[in-house]
XYZ file of N, CA and C in Angstrom:
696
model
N 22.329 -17.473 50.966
C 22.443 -18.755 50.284
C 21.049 -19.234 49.898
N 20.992 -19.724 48.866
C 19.761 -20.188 48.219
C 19.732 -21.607 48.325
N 19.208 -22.754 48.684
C 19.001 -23.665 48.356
C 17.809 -24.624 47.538
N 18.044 -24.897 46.366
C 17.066 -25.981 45.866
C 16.479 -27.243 45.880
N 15.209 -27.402 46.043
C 15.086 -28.852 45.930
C 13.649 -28.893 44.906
N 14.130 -29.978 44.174
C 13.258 -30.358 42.870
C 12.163 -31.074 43.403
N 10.793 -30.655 42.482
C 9.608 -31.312 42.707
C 9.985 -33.137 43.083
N 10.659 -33.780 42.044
C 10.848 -35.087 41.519
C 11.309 -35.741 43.158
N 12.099 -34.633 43.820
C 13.207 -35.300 44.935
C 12.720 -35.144 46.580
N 11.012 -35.026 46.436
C 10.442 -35.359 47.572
C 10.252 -36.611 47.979
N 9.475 -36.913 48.829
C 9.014 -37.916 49.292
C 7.879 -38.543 48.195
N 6.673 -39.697 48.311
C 5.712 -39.680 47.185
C 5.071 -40.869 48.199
N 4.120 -40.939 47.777
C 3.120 -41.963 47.963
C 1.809 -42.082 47.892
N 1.227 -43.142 47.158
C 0.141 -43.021 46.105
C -0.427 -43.610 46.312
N -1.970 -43.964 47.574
C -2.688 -44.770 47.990
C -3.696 -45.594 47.371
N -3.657 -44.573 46.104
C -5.433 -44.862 44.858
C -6.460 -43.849 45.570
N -6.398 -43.577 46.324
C -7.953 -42.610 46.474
C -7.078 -41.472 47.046
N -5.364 -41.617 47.662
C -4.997 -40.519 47.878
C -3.487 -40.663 46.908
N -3.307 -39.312 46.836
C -1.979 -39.343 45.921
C -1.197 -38.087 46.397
N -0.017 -37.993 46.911
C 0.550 -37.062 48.011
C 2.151 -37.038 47.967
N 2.661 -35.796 47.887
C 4.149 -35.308 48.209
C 4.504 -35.155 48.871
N 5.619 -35.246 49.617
C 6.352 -34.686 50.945
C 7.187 -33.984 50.957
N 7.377 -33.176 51.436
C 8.347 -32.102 51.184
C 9.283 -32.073 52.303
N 8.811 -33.169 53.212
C 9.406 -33.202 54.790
C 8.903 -34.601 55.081
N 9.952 -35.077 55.829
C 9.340 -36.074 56.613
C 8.662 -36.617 56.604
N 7.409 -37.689 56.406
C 5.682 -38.037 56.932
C 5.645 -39.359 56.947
N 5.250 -39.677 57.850
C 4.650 -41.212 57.756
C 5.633 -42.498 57.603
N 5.476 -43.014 56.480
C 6.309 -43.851 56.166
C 7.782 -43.189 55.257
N 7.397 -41.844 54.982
C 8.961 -41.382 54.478
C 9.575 -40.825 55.091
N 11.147 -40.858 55.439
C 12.163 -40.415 56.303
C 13.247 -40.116 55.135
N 13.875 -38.419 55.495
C 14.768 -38.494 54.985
C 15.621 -36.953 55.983
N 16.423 -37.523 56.939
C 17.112 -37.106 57.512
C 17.648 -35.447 56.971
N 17.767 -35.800 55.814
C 17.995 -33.510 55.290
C 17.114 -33.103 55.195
N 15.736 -33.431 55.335
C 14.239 -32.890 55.473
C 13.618 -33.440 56.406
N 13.563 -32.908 57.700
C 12.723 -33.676 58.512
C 11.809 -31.914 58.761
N 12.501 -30.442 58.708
C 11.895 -29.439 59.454
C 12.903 -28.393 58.501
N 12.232 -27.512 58.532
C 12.757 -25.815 58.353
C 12.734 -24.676 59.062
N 12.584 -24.752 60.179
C 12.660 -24.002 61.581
C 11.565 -24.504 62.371
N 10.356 -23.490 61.967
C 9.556 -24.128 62.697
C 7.834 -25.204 61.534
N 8.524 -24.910 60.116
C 7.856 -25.527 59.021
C 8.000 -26.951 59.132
N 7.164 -27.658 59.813
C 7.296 -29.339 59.819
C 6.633 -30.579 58.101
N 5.790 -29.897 58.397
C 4.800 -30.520 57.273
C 4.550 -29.557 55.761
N 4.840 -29.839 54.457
C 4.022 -29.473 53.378
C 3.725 -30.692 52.681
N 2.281 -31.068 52.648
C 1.889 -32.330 51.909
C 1.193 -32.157 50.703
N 1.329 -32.051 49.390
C 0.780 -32.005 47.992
C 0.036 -32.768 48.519
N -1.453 -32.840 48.419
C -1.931 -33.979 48.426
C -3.428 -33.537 47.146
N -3.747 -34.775 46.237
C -4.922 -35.077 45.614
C -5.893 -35.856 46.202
N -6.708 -35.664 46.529
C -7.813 -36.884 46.566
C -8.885 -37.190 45.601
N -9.050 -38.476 45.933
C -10.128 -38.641 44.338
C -11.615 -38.709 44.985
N -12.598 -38.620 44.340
C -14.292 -37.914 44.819
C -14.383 -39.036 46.004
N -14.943 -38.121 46.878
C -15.972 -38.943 47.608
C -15.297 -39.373 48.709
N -13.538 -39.272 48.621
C -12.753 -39.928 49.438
C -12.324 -38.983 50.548
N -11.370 -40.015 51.127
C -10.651 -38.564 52.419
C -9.878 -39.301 53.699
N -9.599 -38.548 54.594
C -9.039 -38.584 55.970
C -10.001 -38.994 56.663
N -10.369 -40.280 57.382
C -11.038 -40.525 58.536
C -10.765 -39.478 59.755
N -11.814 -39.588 60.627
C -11.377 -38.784 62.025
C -10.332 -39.343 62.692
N -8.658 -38.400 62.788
C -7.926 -38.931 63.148
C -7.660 -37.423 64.636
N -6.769 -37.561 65.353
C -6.174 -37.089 66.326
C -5.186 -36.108 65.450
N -4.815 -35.414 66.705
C -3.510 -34.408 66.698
C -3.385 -33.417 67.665
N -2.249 -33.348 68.502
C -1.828 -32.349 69.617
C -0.602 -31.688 69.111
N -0.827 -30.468 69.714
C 0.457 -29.076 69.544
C 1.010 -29.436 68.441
N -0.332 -28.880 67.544
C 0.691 -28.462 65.980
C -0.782 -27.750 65.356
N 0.204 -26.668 64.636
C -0.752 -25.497 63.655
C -0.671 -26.213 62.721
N -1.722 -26.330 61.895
C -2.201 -27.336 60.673
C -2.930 -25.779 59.543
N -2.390 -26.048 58.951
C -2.792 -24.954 57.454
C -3.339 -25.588 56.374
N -4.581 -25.678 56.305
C -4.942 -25.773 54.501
C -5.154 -25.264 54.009
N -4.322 -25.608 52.395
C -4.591 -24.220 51.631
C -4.666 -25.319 50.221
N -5.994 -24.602 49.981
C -6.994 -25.616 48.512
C -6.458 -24.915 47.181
N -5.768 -25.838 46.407
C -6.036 -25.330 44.567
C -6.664 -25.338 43.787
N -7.407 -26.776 44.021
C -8.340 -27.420 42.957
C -9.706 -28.016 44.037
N -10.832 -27.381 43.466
C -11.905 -28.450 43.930
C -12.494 -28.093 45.440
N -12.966 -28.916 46.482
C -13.832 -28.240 47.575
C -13.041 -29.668 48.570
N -12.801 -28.983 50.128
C -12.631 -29.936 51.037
C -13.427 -29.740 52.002
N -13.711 -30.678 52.382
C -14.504 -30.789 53.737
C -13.827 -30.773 54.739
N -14.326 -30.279 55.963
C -14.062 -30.401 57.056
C -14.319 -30.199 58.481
N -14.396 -31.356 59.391
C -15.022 -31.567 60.379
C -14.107 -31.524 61.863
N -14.102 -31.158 62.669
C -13.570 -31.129 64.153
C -14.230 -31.369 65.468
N -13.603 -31.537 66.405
C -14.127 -31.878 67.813
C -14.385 -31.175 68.348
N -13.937 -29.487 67.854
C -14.265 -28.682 68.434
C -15.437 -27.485 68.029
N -15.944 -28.728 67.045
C -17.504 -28.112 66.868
C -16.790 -27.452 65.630
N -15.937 -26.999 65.022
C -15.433 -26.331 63.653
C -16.068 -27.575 62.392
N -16.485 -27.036 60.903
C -16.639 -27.486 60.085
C -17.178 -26.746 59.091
N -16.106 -26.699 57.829
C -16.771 -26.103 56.409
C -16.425 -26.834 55.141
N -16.845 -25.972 54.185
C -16.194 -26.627 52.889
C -15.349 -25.852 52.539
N -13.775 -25.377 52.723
C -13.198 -24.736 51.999
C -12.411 -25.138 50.469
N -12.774 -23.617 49.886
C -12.346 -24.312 48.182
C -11.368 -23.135 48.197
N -10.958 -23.141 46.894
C -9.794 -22.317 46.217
C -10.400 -20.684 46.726
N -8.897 -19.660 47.164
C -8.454 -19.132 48.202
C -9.207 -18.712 49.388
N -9.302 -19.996 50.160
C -10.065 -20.004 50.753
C -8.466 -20.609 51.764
N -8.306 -20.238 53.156
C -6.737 -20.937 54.227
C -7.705 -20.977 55.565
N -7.009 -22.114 55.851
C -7.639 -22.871 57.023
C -6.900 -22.741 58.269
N -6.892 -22.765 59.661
C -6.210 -22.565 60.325
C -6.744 -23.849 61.854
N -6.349 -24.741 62.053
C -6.671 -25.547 62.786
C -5.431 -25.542 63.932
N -5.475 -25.493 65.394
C -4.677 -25.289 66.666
C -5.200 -26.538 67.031
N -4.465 -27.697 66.890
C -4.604 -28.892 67.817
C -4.604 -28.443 69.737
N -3.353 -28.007 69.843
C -3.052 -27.832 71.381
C -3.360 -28.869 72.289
N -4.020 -29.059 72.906
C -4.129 -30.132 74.110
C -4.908 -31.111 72.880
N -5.466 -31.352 72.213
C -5.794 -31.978 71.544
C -7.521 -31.811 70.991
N -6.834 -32.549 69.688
C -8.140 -32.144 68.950
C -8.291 -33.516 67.988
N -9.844 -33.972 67.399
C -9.712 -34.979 66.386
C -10.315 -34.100 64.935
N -10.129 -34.711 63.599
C -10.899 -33.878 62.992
C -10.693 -35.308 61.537
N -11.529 -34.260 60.434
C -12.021 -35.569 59.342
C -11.576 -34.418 58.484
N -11.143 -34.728 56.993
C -10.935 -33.845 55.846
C -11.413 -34.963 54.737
N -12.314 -34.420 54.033
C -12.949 -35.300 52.733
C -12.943 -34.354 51.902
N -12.747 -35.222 50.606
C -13.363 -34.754 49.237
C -14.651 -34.657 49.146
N -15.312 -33.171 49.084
C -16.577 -32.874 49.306
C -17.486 -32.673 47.861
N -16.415 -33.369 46.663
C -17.300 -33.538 45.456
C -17.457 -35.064 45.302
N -18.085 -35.973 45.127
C -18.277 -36.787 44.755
C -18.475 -37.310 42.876
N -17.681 -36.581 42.174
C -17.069 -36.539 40.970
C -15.843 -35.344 40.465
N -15.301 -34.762 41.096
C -14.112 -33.742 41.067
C -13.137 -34.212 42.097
N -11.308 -34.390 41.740
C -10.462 -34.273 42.451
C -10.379 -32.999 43.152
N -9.900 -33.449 44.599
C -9.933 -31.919 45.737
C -8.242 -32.007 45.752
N -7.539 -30.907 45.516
C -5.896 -30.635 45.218
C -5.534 -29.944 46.406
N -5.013 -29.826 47.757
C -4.540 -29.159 48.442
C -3.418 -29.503 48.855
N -2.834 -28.272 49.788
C -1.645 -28.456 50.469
C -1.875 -28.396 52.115
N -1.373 -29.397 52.307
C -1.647 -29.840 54.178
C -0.326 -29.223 54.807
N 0.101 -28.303 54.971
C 1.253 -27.674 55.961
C 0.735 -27.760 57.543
N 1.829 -27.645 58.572
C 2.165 -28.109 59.799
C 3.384 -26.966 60.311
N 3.014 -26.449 61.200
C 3.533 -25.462 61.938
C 4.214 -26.272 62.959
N 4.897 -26.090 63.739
C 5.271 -26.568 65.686
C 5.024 -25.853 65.820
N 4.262 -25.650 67.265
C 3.872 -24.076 68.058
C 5.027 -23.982 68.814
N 5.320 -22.317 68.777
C 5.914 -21.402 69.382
C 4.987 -22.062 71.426
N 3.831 -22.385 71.584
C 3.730 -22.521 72.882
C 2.737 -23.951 73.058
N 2.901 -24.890 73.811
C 1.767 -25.819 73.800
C 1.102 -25.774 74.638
N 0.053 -26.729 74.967
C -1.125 -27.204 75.938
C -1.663 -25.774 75.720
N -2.027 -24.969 74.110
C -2.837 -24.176 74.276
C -4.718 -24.808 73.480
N -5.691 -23.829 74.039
C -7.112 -24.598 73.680
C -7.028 -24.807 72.099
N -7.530 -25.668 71.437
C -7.826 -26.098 70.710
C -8.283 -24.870 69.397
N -8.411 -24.838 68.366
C -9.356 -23.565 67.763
C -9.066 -23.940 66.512
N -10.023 -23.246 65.732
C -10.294 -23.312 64.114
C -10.506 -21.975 63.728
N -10.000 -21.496 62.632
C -10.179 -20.376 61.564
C -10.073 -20.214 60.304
N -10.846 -19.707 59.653
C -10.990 -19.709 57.731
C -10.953 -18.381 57.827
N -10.028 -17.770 56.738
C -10.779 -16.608 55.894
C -10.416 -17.124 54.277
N -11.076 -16.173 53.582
C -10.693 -16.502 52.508
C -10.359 -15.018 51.754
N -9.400 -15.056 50.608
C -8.480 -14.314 49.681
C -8.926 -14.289 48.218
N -9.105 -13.770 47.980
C -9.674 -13.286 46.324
C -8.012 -13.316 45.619
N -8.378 -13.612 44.689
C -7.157 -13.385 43.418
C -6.270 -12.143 43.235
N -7.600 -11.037 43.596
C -6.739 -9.669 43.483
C -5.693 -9.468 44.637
N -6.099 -9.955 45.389
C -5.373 -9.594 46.770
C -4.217 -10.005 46.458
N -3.784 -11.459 45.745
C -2.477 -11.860 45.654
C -1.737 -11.645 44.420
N -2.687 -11.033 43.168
C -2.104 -10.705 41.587
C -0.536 -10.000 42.245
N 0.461 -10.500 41.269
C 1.545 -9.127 41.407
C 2.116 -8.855 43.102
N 1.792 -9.500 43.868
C 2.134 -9.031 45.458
C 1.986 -10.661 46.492
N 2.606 -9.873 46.972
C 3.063 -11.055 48.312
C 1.880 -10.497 49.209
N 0.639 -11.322 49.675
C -0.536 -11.360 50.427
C 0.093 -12.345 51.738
N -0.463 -11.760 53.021
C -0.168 -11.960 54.245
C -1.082 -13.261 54.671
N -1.376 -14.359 54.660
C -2.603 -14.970 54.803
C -2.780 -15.449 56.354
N -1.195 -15.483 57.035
C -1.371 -16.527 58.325
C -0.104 -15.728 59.198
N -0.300 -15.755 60.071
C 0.768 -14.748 61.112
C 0.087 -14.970 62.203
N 1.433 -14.774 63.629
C 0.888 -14.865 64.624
C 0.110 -14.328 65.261
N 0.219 -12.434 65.016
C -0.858 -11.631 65.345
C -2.015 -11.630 64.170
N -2.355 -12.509 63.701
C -3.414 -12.158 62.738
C -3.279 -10.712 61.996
N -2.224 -10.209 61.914
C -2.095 -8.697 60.962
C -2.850 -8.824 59.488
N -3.184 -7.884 59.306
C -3.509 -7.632 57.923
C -4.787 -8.577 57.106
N -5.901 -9.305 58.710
C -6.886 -9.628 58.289
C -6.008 -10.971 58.052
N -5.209 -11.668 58.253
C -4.316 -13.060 58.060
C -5.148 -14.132 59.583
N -4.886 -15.294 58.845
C -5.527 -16.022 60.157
C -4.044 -16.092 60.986
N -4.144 -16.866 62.595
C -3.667 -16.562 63.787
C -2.597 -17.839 63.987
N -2.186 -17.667 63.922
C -1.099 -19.241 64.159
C -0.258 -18.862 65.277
N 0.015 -19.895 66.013
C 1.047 -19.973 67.049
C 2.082 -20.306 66.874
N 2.518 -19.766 65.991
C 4.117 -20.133 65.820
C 5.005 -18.749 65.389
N 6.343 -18.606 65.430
C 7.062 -18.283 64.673
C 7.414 -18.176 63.449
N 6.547 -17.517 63.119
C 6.326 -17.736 61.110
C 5.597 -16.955 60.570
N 5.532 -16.417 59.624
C 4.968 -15.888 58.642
C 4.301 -16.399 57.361
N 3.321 -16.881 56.667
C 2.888 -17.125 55.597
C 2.508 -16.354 54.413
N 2.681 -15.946 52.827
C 2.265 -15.305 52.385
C 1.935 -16.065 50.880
N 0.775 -15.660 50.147
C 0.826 -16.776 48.890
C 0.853 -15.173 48.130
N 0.986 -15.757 46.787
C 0.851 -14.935 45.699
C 1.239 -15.652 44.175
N 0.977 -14.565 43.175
C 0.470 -14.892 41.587
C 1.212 -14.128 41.333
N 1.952 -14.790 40.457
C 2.763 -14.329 39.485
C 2.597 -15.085 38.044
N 2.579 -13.616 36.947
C 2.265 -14.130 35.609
C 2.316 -12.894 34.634
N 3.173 -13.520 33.617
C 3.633 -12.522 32.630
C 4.555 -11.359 32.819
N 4.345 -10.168 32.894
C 5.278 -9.057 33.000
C 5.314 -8.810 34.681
N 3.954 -9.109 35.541
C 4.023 -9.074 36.866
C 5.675 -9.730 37.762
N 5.912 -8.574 38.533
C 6.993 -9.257 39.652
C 6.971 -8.782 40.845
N 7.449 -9.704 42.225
C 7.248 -9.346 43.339
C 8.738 -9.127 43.632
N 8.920 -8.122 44.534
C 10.004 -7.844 45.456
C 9.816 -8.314 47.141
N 10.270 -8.871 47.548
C 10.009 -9.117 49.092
C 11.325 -8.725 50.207
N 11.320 -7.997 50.805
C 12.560 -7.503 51.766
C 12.501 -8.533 52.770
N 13.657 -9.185 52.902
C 13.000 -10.714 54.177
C 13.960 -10.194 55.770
N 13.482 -10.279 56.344
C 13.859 -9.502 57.759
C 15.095 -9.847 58.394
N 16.354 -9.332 59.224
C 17.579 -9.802 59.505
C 17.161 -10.955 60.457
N 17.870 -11.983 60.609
C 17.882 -12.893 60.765
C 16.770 -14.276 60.589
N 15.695 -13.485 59.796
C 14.786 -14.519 59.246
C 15.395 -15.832 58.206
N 15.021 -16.611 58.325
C 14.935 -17.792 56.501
C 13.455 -18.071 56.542
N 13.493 -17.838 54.958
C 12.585 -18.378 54.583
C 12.507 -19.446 53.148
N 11.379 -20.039 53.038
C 11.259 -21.071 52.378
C 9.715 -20.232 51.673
N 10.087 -21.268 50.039
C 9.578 -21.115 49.120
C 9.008 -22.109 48.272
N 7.348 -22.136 48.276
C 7.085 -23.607 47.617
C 6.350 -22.922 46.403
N 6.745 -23.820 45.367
C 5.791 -23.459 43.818
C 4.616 -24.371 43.774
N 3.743 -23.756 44.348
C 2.293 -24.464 44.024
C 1.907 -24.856 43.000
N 1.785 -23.958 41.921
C 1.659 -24.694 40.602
C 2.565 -23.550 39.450
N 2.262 -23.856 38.607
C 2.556 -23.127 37.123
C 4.620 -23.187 37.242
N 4.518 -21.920 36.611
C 6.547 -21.709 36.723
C 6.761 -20.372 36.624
N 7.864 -20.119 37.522
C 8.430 -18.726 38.202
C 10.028 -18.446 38.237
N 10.338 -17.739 38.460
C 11.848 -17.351 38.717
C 11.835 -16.794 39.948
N 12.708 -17.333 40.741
C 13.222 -16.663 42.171
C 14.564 -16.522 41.854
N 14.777 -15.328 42.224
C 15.972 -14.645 42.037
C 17.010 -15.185 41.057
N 16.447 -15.316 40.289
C 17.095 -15.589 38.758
C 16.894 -17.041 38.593
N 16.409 -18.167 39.826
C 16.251 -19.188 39.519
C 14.901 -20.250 39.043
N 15.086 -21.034 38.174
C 13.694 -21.101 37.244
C 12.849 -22.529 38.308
N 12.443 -22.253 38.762
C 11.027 -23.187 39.325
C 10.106 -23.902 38.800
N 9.606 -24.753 39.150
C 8.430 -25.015 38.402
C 7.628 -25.347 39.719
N 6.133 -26.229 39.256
C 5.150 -26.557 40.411
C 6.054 -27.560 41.189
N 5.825 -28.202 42.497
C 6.366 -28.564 43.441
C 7.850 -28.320 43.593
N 8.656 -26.938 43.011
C 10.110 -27.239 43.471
C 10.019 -25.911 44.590
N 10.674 -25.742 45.081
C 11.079 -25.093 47.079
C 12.545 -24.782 46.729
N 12.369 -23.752 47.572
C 13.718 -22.739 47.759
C 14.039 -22.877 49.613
N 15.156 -23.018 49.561
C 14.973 -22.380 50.979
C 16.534 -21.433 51.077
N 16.012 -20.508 51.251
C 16.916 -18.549 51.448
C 17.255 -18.560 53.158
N 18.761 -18.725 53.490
C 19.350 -18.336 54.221
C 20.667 -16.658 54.019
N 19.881 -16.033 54.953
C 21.049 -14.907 55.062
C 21.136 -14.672 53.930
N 19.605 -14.345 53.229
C 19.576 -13.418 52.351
C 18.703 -11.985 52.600
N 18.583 -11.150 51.777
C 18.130 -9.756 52.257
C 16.656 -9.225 51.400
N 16.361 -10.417 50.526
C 15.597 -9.915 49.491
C 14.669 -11.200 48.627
N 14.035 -11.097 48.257
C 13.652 -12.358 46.669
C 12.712 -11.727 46.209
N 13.094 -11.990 44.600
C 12.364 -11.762 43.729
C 11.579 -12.835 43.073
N 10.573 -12.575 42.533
C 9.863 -13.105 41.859
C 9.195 -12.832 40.728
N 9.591 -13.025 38.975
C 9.582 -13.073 37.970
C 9.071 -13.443 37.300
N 9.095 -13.479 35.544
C 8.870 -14.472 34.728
C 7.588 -15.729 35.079
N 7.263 -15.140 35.538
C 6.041 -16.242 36.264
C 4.729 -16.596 34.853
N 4.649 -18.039 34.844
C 3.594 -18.826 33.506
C 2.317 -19.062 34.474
N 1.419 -18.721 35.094
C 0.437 -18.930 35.944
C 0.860 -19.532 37.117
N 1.672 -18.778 37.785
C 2.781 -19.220 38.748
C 1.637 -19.090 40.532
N 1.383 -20.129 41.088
C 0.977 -19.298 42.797
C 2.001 -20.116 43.202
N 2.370 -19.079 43.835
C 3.385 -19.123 45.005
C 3.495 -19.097 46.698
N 3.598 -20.174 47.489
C 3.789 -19.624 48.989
C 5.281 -19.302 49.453
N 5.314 -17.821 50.349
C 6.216 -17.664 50.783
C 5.803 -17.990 52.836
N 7.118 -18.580 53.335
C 7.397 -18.738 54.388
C 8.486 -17.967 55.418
N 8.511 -16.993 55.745
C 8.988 -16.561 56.672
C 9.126 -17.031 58.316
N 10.505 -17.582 58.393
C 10.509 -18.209 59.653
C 11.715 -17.685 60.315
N 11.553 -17.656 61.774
C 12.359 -17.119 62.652
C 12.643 -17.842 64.010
């Protein structure tokens, strides 16, 4: 079973220096058929405008993923972690017993475009930790790239959860095949451009989520990046 949900029919909220989607749950938006996707809590579109950002706030037992489109983010932690990651560049932050940290717009005339995802850990009260690698274009042209997994396989950063992450590009005659594992679901977010999953037409912010299916394709893609989620 395939299920859709349209960019338009998230959550929204538009601070002036921040401007942000929900794809789940957050803050001041509640909506009871999206609170989680197994163990996928959080995907936040978020823009910020120069210069701006996240004060140093808190967070315990939760895998935090950033993953940048547009522009450079900053970022600072308690646990001595801090860089600028820009476009394919994935972040990997382990609150666990707890951690504080700061995320800014690290241009002071360019919007910074990322996506703030949120894991639940598979285990808590574990130490705290930070990890970056970063992904070149080729790696994801035409193919489903591994970026985040629990064993760190395939050079992917380390998450504690039950899940799988993979981004990829799709565009023009390029298509991906993905075999999705028995009893996995996974979920599907259109980062930007427009794609076809399994015959169905996408655009930037619309999500799939694939139950007790065996396969997805990915098509027809107009400067399409794509994250796939594998959860179990």
């Amino acid at each position: 079973m395939i299920q859709l949900r349209r960019a338009h029919e998230r959550g929204h909220a538009d601070h002036g220096w921040l401007n942000s989607w929900h794809s789940f749950s957050f803050a001041d938006y509640y909506d009871p058929e999206h609170t989680q996707f197994r163990s996928l809590r959080v995907i936040n579109d978020d823009t910020v405008q120069p210069g701006q950002g996240f004060g140093t706030h808190g967070h315990r037992d939760m895998e935090i993923v950033s993953y940048v489109l547009e522009g450079a983010l900053a970022h600072k932690d308690s646990t001595g972690g801090g860089s600028v990651i820009r476009l394919g560049s994935v972040q990997r932050m382990s609150a666990g017993t707890g951690v504080r940290h700061s995320e800014f717009n690290a241009s002071q005339s360019e919007k910074v475009h990322f996506l703030q995802i949120w894991f639940l850990p598979n285990k808590t009260d574990i130490p705290p930790g930070y990890e970056e690698k970063y992904f070149d274009e080729a790696e994801k042209r035409g193919k489903l790239r591994l970026v985040a997994s629990p064993d760190g396989a395939n050079g992917s950063v380390k998450i504690q959860t039950d899940a799988k992450m993979f981004a990829g590009l799709v565009n023009g005659g390029e298509r991906i095949e993905h075999s999705i594992g028995s009893g996995d679901d996974v979920y599907v977010h259109i980062a930007r451009g427009h794609v076809s999953l399994n015959g169905h037409p996408l655009e930037a912010g619309d999500a799939a989520m694939l139950t007790n299916e065996d396969r997805l394709v990915l098509d027809q893609g107009q400067k399409a990046e794509v994250l796939v989620f594998e959860l179990w």
